[in-house]
mmCIF file of C-alpha atoms in Angstrom:
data_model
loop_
_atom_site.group_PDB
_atom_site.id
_atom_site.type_symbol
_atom_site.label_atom_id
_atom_site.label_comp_id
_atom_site.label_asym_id
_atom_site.label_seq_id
_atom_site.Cartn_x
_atom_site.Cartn_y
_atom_site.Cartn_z
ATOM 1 C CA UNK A 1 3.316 21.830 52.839
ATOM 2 C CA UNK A 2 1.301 20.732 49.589
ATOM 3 C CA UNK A 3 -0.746 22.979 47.740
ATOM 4 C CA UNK A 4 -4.831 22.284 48.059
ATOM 5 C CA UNK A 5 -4.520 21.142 44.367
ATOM 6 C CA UNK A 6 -2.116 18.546 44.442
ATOM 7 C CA UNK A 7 -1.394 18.352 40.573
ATOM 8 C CA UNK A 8 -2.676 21.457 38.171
ATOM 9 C CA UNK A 9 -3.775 21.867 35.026
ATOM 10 C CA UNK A 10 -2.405 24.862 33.670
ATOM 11 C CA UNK A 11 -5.054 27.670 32.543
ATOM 12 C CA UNK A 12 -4.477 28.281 28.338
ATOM 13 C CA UNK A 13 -2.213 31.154 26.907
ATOM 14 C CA UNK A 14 -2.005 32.357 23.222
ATOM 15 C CA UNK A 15 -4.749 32.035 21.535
ATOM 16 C CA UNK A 16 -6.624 29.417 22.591
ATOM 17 C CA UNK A 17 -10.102 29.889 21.440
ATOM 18 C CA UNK A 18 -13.277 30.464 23.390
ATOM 19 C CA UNK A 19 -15.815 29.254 21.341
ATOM 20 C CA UNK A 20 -17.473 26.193 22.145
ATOM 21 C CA UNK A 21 -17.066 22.949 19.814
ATOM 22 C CA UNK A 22 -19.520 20.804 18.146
ATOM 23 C CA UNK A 23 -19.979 18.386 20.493
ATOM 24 C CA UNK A 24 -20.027 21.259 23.233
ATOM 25 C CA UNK A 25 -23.350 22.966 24.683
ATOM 26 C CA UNK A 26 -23.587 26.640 23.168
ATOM 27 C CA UNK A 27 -22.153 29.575 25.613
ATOM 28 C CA UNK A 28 -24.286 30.356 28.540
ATOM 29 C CA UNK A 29 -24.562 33.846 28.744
ATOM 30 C CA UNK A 30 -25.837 36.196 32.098
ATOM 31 C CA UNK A 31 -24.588 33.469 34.014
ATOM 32 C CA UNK A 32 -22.109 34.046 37.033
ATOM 33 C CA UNK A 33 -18.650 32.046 35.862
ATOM 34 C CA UNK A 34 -19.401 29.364 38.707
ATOM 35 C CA UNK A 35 -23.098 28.559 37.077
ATOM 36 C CA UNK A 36 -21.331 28.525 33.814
ATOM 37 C CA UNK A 37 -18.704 26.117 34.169
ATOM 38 C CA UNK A 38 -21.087 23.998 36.495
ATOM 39 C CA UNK A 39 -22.893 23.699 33.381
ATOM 40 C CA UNK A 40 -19.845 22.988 31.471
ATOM 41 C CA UNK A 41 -19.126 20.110 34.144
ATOM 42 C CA UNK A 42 -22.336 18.666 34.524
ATOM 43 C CA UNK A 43 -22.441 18.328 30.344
ATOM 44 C CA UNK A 44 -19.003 16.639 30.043
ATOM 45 C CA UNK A 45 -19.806 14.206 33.161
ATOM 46 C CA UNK A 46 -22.829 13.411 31.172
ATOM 47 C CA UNK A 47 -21.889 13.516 27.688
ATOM 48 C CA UNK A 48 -18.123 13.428 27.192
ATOM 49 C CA UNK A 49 -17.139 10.318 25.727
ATOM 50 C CA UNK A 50 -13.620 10.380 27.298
ATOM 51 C CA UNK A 51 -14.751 11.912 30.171
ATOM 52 C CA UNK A 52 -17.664 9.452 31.202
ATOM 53 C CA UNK A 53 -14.601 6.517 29.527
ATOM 54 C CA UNK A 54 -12.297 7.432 32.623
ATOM 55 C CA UNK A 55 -15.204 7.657 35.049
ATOM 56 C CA UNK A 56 -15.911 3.663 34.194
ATOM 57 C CA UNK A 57 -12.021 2.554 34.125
ATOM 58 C CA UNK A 58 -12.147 4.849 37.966
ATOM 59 C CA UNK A 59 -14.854 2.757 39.144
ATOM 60 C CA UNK A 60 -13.236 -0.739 37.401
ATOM 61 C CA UNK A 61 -10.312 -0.403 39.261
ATOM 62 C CA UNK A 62 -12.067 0.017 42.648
ATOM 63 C CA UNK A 63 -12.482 3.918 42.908
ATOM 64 C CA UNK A 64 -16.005 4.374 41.775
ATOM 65 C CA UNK A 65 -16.679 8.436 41.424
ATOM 66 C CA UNK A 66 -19.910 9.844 40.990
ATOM 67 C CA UNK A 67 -20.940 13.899 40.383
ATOM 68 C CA UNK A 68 -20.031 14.632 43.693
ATOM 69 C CA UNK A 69 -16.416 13.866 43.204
ATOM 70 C CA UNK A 70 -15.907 16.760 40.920
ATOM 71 C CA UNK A 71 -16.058 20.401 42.701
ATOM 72 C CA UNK A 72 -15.936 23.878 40.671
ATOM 73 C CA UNK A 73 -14.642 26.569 42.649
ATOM 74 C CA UNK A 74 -12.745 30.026 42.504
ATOM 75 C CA UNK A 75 -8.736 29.010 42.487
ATOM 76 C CA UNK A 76 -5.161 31.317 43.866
ATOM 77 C CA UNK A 77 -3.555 29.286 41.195
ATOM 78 C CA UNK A 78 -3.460 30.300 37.917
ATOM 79 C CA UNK A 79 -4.943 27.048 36.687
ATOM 80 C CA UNK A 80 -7.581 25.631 35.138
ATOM 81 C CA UNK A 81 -8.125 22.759 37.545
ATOM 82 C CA UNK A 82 -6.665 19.971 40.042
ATOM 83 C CA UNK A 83 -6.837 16.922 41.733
ATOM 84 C CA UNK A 84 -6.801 16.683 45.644
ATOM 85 C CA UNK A 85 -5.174 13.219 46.461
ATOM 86 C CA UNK A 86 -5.790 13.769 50.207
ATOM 87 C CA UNK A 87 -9.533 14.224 49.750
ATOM 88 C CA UNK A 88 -11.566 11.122 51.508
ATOM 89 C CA UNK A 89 -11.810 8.227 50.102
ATOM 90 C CA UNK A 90 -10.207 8.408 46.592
ATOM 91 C CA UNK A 91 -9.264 11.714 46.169
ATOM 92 C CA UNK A 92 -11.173 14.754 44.353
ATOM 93 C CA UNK A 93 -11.230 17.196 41.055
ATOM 94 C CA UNK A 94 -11.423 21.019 41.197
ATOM 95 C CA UNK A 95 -12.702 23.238 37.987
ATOM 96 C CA UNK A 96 -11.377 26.631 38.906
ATOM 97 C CA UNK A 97 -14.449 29.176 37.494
ATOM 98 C CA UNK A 98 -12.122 31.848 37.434
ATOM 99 C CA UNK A 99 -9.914 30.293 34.849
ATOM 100 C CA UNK A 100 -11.712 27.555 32.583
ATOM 101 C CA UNK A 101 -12.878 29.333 29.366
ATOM 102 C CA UNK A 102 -14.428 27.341 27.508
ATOM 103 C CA UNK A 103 -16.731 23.922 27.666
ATOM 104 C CA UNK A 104 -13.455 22.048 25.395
ATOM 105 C CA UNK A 105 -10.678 23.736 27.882
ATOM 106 C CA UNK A 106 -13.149 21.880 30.869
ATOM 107 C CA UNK A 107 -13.194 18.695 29.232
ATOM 108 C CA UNK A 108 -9.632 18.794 28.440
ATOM 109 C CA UNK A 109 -9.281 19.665 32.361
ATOM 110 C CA UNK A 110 -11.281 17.410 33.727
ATOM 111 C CA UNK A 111 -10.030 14.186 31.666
ATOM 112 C CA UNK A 112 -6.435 15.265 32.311
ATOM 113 C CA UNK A 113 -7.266 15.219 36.134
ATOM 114 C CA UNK A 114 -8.915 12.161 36.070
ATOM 115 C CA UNK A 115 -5.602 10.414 34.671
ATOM 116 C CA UNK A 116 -4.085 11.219 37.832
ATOM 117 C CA UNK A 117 -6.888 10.169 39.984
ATOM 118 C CA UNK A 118 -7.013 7.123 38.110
ATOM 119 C CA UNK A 119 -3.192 6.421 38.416
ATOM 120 C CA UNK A 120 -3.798 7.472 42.241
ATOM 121 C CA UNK A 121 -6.241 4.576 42.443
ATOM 122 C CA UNK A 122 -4.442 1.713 40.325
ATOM 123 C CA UNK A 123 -1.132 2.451 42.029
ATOM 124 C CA UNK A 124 0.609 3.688 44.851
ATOM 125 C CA UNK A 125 1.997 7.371 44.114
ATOM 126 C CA UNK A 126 3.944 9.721 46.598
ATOM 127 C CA UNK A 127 2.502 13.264 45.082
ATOM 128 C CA UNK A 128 5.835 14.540 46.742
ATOM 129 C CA UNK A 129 8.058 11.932 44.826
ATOM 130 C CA UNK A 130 9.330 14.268 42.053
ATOM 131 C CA UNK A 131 9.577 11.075 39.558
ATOM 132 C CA UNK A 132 5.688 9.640 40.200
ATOM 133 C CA UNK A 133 4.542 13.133 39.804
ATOM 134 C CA UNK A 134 6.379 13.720 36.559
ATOM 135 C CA UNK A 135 5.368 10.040 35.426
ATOM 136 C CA UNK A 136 1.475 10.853 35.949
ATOM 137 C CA UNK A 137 1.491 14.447 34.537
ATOM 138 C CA UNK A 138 3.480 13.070 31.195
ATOM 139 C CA UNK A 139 0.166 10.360 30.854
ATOM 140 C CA UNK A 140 -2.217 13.030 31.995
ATOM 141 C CA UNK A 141 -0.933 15.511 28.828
ATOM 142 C CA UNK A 142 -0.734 12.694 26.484
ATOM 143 C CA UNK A 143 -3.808 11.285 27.279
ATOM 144 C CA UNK A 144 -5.768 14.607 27.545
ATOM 145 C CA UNK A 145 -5.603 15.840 24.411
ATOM 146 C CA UNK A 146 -3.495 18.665 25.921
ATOM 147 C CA UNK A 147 -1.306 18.285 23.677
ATOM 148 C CA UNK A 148 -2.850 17.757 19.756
ATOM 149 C CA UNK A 149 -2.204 19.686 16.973
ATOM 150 C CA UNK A 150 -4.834 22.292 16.900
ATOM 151 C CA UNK A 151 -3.846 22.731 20.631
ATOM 152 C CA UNK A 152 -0.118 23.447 20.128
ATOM 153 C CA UNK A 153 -1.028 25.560 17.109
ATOM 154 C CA UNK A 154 -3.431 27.752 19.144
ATOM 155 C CA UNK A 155 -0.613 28.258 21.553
ATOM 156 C CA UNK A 156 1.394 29.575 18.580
ATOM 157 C CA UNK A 157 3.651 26.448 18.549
ATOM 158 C CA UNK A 158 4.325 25.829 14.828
ATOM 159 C CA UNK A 159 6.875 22.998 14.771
ATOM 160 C CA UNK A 160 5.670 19.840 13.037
ATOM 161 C CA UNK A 161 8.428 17.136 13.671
ATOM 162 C CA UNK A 162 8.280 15.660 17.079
ATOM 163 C CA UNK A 163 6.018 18.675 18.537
ATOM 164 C CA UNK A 164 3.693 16.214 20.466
ATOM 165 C CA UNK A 165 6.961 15.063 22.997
ATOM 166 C CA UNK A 166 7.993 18.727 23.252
ATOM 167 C CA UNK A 167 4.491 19.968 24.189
ATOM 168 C CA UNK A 168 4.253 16.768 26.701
ATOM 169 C CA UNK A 169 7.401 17.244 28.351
ATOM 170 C CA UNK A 170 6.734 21.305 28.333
ATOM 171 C CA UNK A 171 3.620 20.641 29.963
ATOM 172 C CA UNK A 172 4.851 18.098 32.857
ATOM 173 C CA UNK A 173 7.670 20.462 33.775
ATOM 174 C CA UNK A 174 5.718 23.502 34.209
ATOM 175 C CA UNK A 175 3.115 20.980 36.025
ATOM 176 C CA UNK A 176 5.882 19.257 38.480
ATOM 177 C CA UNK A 177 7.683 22.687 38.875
ATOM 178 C CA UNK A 178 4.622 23.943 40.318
ATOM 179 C CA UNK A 179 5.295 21.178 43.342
ATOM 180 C CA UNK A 180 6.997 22.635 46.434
ATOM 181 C CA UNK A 181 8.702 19.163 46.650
ATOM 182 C CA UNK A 182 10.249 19.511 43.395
ATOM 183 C CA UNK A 183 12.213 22.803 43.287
ATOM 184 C CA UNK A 184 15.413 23.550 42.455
ATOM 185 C CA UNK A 185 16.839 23.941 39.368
ATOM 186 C CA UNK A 186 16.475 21.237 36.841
ATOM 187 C CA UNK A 187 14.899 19.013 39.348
ATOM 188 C CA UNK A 188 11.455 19.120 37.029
ATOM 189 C CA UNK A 189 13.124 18.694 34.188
ATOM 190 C CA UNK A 190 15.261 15.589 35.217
ATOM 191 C CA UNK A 191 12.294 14.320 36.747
ATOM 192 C CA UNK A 192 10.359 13.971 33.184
ATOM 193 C CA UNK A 193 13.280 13.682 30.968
ATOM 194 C CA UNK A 194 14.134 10.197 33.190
ATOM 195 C CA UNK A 195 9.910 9.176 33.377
ATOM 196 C CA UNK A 196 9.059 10.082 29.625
ATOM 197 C CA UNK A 197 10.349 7.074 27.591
ATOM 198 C CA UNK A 198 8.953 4.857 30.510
ATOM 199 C CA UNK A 199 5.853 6.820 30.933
ATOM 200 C CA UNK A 200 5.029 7.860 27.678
ATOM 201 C CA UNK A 201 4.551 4.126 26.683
ATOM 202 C CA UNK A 202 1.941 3.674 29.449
ATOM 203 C CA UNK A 203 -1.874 4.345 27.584
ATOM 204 C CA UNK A 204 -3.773 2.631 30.549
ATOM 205 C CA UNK A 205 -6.818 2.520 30.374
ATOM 206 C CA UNK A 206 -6.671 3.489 26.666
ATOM 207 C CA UNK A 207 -5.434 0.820 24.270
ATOM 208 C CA UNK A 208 -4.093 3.764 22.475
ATOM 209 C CA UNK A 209 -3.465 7.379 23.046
ATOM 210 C CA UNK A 210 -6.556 8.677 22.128
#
């Protein structure tokens, strides 16, 4: 069986900061965690350049999404959010309020789960097909900003030369591990090594990686 989140955004380690951002709203405080990331989501689905960018390219390719498409709820997994591909009619988002942070960490979340609604909608992808999942969560932390530099350095990892791959491919393999059709050993890892050069190259619907 599938987990209820389909693909997973995992929850930050290290020493990711909690404060909020410039471009963030300030901290609500006294607020239950669901009111607070609501708040967090509502901003972003308002505000968020890249956020509100994928919502247009969803809608452009024939899955239009509006604020109901996006859900914040308590999550099992220890993850920051997901995207529900068997949700009626294209699919669905999930902030987990017992995991998202911060407002960046649900921006970052929700943009990097709208990458694989969006290559849901522009293609066809089999969630249990080890190599579409590994293709879609290698654009998803590439396109996300999961994995810039102040990211990787707040998770302690120092390296300079070639640290963007290595945090993409990290990411994807903890991501397509987490899929019960993709256990076994090495079977994530073969799955993204094979996808990355192919997948890495694909920016759609960004000329660029952002």
């Amino acid at each position: 069986l599938r987990p209820t989140l389909l693909t997973l955004e995992q929850k930050p380690r290290g020493r990711e900061s909690a404060m909020s951002t410039p471009d963030s709203p300030p901290p609500v405080g006294g607020h239950s965690n669901h009111q607070k990331v609501k708040e967090w989501q509502a901003y972003a689905l308002n505000r968020s350049p890249i956020v509100k960018f994928m919502m247009e390219h969803m809608g452009k390719c024939g899955c239009p999404v509006d604020d109901s498409y996006f859900t914040v709820r308590h999550c099992d997994e220890s993850v920051g959010g997901g995207f529900d591909a068997l949700q009626e009619p294209h699919g669905g988002i999930v902030l987990c309020q017992n995991h998202v942070r911060d407002y960046k960490h649900a921006e970052t979340t929700l943009t990097h789960e709208l990458v694989h609604a969006y290559d849901n909608c522009r293609a066809f992808v089999d969630w249990n097909n080890c190599a579409h999942h590994a293709c879609s969560e290698i654009r998803a932390a590439m396109l996300s900003g999961d994995c810039k530099m102040m990211q990787e350095l707040a998770r302690g990892n120092t390296g300079w030369q070639g640290q963007g791959g290595a945090c993409i491919k990290r990411r994807a393999i903890l991501s397509v591990s987490m899929n019960p059709a993709c256990q076994g050993e090495g079977v994530a890892e073969k799955a993204v090594e094979d996808a990355y050069a192919r997948c890495s190259r694909d920016t759609a619907p960004f000329d660029r990686v952002p």
